[in-house]
Tab-separated table of C-alpha atoms in Angstrom:
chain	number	residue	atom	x	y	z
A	787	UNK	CA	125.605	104.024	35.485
A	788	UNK	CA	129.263	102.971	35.886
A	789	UNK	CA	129.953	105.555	38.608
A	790	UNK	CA	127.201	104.363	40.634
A	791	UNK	CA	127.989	100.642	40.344
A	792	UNK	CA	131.646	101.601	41.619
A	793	UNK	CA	130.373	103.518	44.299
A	794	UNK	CA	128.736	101.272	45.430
A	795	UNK	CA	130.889	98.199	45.209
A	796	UNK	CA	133.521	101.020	47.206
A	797	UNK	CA	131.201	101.491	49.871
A	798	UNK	CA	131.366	97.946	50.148
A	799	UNK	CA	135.361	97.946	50.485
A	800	UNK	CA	135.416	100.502	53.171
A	801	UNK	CA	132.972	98.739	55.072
A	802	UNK	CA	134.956	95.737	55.304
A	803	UNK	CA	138.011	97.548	55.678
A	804	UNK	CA	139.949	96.916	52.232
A	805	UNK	CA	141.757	99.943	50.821
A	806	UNK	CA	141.532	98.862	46.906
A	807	UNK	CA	139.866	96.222	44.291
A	808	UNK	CA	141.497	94.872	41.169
A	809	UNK	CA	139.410	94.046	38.100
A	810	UNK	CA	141.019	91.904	35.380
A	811	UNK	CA	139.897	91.856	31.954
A	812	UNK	CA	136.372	90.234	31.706
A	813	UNK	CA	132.452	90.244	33.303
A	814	UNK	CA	133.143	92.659	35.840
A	815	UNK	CA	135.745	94.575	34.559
A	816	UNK	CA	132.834	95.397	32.237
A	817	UNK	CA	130.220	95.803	34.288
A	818	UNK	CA	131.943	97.835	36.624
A	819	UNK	CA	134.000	100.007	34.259
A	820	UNK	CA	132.309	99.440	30.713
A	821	UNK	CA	135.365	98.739	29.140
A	822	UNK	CA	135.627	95.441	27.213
A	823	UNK	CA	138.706	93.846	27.364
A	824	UNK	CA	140.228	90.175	26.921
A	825	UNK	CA	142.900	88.261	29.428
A	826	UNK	CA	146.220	88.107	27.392
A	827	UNK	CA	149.651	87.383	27.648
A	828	UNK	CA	149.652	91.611	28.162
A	829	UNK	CA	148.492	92.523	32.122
A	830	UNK	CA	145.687	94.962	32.701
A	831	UNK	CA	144.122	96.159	35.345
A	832	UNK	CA	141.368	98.691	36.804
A	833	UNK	CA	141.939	99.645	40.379
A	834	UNK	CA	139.445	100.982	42.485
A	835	UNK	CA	139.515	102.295	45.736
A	836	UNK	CA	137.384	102.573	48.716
A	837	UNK	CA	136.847	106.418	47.863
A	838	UNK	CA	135.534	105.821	44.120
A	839	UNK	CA	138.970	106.644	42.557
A	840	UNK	CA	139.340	104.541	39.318
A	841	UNK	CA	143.297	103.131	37.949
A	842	UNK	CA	143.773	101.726	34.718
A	843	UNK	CA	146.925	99.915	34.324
A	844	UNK	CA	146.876	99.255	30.616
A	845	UNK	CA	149.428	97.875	28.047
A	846	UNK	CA	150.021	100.763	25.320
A	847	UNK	CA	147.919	99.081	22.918
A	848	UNK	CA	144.801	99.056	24.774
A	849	UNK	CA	145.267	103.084	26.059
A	850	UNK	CA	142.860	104.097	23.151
A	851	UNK	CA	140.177	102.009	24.559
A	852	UNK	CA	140.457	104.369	27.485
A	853	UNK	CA	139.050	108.085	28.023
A	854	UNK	CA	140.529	110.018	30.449
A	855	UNK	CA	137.309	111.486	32.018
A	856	UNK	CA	136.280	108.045	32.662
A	857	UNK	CA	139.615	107.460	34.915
A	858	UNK	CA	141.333	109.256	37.847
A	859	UNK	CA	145.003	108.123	36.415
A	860	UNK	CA	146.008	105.669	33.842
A	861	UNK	CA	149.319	103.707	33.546
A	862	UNK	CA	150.356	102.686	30.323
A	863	UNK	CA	153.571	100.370	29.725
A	864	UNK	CA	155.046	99.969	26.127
A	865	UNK	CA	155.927	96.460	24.703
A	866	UNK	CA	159.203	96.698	25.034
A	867	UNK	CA	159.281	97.689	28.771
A	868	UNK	CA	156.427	95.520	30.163
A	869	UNK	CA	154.209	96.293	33.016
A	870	UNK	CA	157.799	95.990	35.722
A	871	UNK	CA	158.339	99.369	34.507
A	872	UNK	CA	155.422	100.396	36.136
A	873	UNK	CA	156.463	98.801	39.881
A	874	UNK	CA	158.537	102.207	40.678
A	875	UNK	CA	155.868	104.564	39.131
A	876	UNK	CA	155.038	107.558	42.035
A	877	UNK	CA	151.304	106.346	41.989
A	878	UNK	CA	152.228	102.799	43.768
A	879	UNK	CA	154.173	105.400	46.924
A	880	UNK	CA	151.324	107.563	47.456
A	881	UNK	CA	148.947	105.061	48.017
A	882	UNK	CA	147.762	102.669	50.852
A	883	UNK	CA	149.053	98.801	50.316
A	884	UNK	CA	147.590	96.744	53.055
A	885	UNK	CA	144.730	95.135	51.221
A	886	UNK	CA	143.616	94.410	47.649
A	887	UNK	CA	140.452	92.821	47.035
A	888	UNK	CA	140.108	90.347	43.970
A	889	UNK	CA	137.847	88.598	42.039
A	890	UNK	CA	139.271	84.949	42.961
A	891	UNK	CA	137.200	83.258	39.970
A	892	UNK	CA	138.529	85.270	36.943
A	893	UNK	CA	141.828	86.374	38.240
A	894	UNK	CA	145.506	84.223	37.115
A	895	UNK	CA	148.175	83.992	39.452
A	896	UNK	CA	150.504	85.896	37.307
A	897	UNK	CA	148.328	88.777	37.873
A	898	UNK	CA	148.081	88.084	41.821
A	899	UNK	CA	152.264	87.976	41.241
A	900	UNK	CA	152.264	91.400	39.777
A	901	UNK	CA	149.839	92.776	42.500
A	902	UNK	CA	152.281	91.751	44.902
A	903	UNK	CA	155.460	93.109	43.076
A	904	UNK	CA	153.342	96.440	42.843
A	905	UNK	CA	153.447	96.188	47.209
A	906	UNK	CA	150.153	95.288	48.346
A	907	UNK	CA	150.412	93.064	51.575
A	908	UNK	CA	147.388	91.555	51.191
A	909	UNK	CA	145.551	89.721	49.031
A	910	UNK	CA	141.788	88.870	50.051
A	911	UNK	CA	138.754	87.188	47.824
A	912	UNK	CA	136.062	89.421	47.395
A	913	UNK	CA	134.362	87.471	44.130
A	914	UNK	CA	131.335	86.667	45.615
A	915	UNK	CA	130.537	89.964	46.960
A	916	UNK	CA	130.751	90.877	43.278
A	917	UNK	CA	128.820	88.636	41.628
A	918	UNK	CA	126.144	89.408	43.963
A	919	UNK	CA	126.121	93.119	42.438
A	920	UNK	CA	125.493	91.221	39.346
A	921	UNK	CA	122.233	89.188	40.258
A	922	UNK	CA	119.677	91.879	40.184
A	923	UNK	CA	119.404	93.052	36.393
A	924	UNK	CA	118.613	96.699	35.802
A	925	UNK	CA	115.183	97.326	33.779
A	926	UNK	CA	118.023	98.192	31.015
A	927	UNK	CA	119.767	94.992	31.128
A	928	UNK	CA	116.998	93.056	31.137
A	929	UNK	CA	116.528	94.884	27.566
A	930	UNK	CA	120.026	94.052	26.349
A	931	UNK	CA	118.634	90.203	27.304
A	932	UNK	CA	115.460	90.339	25.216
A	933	UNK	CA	117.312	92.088	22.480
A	934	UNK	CA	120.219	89.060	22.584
A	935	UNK	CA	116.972	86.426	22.723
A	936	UNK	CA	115.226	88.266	19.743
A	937	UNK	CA	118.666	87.439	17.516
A	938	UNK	CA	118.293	83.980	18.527
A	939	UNK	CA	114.991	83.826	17.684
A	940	UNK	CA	115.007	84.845	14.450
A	941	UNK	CA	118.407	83.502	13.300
A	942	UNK	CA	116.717	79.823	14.412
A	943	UNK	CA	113.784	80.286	12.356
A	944	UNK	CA	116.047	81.570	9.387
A	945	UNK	CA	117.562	78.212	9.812
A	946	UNK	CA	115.085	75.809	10.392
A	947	UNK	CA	113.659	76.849	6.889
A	948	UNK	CA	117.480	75.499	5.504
A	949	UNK	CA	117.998	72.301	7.289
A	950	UNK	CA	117.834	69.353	5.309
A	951	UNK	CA	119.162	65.692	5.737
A	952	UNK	CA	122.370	65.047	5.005
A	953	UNK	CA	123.573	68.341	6.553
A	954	UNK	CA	126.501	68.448	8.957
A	955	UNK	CA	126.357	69.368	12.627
A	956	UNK	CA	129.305	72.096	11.433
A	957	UNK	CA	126.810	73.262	8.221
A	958	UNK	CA	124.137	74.130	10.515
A	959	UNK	CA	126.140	75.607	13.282
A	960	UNK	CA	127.927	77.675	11.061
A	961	UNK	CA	125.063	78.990	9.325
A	962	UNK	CA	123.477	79.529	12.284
A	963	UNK	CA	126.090	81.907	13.737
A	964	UNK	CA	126.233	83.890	10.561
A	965	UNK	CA	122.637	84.640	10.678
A	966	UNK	CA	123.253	85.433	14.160
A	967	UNK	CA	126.116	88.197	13.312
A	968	UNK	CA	123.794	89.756	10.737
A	969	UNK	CA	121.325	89.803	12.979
A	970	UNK	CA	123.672	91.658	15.474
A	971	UNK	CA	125.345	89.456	17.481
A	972	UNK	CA	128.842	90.280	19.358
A	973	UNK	CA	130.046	86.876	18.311
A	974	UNK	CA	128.790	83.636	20.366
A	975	UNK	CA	129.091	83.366	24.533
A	976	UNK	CA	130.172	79.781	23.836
A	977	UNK	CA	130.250	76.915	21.216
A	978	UNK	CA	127.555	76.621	18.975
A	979	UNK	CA	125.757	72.929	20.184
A	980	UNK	CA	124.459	70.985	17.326
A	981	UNK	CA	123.990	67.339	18.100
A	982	UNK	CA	121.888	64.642	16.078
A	983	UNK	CA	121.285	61.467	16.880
A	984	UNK	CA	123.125	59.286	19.401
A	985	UNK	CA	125.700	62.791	19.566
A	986	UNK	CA	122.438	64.481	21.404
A	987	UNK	CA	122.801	61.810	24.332
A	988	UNK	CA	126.036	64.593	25.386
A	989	UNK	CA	124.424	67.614	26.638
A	990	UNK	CA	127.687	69.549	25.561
A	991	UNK	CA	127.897	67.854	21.997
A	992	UNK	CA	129.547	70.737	20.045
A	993	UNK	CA	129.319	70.725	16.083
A	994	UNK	CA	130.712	67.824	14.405
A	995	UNK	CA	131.311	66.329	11.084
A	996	UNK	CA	128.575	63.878	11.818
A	997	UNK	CA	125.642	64.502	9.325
A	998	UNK	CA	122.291	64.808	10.747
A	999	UNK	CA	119.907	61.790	9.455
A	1000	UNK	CA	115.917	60.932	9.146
A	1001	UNK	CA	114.778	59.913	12.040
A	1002	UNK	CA	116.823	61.339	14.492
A	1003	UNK	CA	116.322	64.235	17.237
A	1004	UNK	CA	118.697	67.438	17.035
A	1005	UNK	CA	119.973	69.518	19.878
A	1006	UNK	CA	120.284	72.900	18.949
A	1007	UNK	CA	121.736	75.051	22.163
A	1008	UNK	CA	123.610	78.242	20.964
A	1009	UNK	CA	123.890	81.622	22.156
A	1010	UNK	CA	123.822	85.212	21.378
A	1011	UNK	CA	125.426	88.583	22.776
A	1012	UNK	CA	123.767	92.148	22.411
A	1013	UNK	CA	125.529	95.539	24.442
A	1014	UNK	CA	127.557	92.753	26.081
A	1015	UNK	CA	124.355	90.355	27.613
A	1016	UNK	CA	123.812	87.272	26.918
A	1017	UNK	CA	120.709	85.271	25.476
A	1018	UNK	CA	120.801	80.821	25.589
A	1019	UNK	CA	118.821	79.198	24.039
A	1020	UNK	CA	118.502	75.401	23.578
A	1021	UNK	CA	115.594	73.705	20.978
A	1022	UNK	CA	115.297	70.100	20.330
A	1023	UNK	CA	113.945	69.272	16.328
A	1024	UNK	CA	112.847	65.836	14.736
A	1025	UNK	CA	114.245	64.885	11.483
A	1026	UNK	CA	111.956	62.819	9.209
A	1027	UNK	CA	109.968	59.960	11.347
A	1028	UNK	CA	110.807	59.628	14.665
A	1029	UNK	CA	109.711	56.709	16.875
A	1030	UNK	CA	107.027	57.067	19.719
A	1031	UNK	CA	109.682	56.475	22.353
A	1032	UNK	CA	111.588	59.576	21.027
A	1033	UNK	CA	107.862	61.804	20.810
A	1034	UNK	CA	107.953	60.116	24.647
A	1035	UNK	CA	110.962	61.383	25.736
A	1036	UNK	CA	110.562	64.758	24.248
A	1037	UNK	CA	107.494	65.142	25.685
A	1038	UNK	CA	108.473	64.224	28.748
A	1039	UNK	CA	111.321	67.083	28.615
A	1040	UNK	CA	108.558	69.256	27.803
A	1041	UNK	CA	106.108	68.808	30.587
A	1042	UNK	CA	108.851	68.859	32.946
A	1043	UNK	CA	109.847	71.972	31.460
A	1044	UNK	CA	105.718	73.507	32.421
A	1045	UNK	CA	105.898	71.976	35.708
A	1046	UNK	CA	109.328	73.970	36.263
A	1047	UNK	CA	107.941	76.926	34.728
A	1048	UNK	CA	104.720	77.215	36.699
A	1049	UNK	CA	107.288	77.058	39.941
A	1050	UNK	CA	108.493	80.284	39.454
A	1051	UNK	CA	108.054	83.670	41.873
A	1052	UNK	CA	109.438	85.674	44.209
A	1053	UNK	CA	110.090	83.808	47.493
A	1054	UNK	CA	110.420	80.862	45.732
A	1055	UNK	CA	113.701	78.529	45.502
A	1056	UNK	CA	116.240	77.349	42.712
A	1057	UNK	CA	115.555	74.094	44.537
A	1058	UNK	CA	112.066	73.920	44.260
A	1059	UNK	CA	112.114	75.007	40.507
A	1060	UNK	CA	115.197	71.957	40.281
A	1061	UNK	CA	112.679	69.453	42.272
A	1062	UNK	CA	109.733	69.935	40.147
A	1063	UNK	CA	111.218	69.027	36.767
A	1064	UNK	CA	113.697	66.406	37.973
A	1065	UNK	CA	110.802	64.965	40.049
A	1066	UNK	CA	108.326	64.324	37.108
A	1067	UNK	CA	111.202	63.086	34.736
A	1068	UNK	CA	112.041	60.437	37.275
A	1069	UNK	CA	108.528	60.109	37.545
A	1070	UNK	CA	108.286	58.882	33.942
A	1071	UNK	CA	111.314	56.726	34.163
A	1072	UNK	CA	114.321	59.172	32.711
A	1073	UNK	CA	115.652	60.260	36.738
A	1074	UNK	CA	119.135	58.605	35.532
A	1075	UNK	CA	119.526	60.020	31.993
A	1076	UNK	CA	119.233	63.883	33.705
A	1077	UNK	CA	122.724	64.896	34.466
A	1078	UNK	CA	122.470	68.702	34.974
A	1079	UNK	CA	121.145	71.195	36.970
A	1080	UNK	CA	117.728	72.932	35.698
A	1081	UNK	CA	119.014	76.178	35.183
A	1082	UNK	CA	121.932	78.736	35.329
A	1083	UNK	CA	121.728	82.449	35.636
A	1084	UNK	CA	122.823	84.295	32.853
A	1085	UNK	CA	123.788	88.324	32.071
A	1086	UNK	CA	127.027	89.200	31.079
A	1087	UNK	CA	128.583	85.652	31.296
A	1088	UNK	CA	126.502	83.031	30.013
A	1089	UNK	CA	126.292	80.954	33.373
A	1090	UNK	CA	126.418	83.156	36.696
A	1091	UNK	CA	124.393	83.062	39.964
A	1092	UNK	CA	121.732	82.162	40.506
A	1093	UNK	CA	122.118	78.206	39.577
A	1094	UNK	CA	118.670	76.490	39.504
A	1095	UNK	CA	119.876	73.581	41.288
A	1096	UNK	CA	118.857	70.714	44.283
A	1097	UNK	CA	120.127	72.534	47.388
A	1098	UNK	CA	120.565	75.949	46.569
A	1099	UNK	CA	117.641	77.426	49.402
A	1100	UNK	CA	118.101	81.285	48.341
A	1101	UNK	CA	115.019	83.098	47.917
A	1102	UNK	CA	114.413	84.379	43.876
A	1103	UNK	CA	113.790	87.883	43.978
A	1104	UNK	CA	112.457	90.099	41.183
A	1105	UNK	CA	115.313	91.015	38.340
A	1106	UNK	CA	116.944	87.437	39.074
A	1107	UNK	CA	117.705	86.175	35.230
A	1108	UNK	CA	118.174	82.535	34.810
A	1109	UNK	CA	117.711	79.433	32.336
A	1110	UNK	CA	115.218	76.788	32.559
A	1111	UNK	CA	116.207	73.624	30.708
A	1112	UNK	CA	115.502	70.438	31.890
A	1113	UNK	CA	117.002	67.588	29.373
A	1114	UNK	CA	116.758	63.573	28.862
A	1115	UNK	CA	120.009	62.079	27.529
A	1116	UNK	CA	119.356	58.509	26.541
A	1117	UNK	CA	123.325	57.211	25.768
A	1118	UNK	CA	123.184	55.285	22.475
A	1119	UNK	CA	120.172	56.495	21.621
A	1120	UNK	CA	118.757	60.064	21.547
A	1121	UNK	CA	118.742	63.448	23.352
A	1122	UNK	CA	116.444	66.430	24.304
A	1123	UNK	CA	117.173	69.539	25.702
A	1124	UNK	CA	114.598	72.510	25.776
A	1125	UNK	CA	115.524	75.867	27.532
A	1126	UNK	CA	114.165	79.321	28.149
A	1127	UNK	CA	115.408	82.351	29.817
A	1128	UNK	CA	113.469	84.475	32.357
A	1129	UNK	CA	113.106	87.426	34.824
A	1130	UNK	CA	111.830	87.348	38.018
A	1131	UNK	CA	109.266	90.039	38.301
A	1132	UNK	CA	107.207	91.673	41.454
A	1133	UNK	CA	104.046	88.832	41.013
A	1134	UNK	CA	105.612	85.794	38.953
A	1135	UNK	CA	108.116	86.435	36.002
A	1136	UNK	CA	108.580	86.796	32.599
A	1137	UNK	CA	109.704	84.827	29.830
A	1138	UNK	CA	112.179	86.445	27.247
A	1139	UNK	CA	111.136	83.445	24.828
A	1140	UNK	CA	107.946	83.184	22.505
A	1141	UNK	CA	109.557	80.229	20.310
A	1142	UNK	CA	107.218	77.335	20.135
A	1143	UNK	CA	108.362	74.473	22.472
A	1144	UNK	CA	106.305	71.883	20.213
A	1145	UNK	CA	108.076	69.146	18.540
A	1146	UNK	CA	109.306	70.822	14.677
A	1147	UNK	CA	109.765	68.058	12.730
A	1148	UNK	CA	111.987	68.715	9.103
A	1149	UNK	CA	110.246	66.752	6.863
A	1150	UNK	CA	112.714	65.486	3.813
């Protein structure tokens, strides 16, 4: 699966006449190579050429993450040394230095500096070109997906049984990431949301001290990752009696959320699917109190193309993953946010979610 991907993506360099790429630790490092890696204070690198030839440069520490059948060479620098003592190694004289492609979104300059110290001439962006090997999802990424959605799933309804008035926004996001990790879960794509009450007018209200109280509405947007894919997922819960303008607003989320929905199929655009949901809340009064797009594709990084947004005219095309989540965000007053993730199939698509999108109200 790996091998392919590179091939591919080297096909791709030859055609546009650059001799090597360099991956940094992160989403396509990992896609591309399957090895997992964080950016750190230590440099690494994969280099691949426009023949398929694959280069670690590794610190020591990370060689055992590395099997040698899965590499043409690797370069490993000790601690003490640091990666300079690479600069002279043979590899860097044998090989051709006019061009190296990059991934201008994830890369730092200090490794663009060490590319250059290493001799290449030229350094040219070639991120989008990646992230477009990224859109389409595989039949087994799209598994990874549902399994990541099926943690989140369950984990919520673990903790919906548990919430209670008088419960912190840190209580319930921290119980809710537990349940996750037992369930499976590589640790969380981003920070657990949990906002209550006036907090859920901030679509990216992370987890505070603030305890959640009867008659407020909860955000609950959190996230899960299984063989490295993501699932997001966002809910909105009552808490006691809410009033009728609150039941108002979240229903209003909700339809918009259908309309969206019932957008959705090959051919069709992340404009449209934007227009139809921001259309109807404006329809119903709330245009101003939606700041955000409607969606954001999602796979290995939690947002990623294609964004479901006003003005973006491409054409959705079967294995596409993305979000859906309209939300209303009254400031002073209240929030709602409710979000699904889907596949474009051949006729329509698919939705990775069966959670019910009906109001759940935690009675004291």
């Amino acid at each position: 699966m790996y091998k392919s991907r590179r091939m591919k993506i080297a096909t791709k360099l030859k055609n546009q006449g650059y001799s090597w790429l360099a991956l940094v630790p992160g989403p396509n490092l990992y896609y591309f190579t399957g090895l997992a890696l964080k950016q750190s204070e230590r440099i690494s690198f994969a280099l691949l050429s426009n023949a398929g030839d694959l280069v670690f440069i590794l610190p020591e520490v990370e060689q055992s993450k590395v099997k040698k059948k899965d590499a043409t060479d690797i370069l490993v620098y000790a601690d003490k040394e640091g990666i300079e003592s690479l600069f002279p190694h043979p590899f860097f004289d044998g090989i051709s230095k006019d061009s190296v492609a990059v991934e201008d979104n994830h890369m730092r300059l200090v490794e663009a500096e060490v590319l250059q110290q290493c001799g290449f001439e030229k350094i040219v962006s070639f991120g989008e070109e990646l992230h477009r090997e990224r859109v389409i999802k595989s039949e087994k990424e799209a598994k990874d997906i549902q399994s990541a959605v099926h943690i989140l799933e369950t984990s919520l309804q673990k903790v919906l049984k548990i919430i209670q008035p008088g419960m912190t926004e840190f209580e319930i996001a921290a119980i809710l990431e537990f349940e996750m990790k037992k369930a499976g879960s590589k640790g969380t794509p981003f920070e657990t949301i949990v906002a209550s009450g006036e907090r859920a007018a901030m679509p990216h209200g992370r987890a505070s001290e603030k305890k959640i109280m009867d008659g407020e509405l909860v955000i609950i947007d959190f996230g899960a990752y299984y063989n490295g894919y993501v699932g997001d997922m966002s809910r909105t819960i009552a808490i006691g009696n809410i009033s009728d303008k609150q039941k108002e607003i979240y229903e209003t989320v909700q339809i918009a959320q259908r309309l969206a929905l019932e957008q959705i199929k090959p051919g069709k655009t992340p404009h449209e699917i934007d227009v139809a949901a921001r259309s109807y809340i404006t329809s119903q009064g709330y245009g101003e109190y939606f700041h955000h797009r409607t969606g954001h594709g999602m796979g290995i990084e939690a947002h990623e193309e294609p964004y479901i947004r006003q003005g973006n005219y491409e054409q959705l095309q079967p294995g596409m993953v993305f979000t859906v989540e309209p939300g209303i965000y009254s400031k002073g007053s209240c929030g709602v946010r409710i979000e699904d993730n889907i596949i474009i199939t051949e006729t329509g698509f698919k939705n990775f979610m069966s959670f019910s999108k009906e109001l759940i109200v935690i009675e004291e």
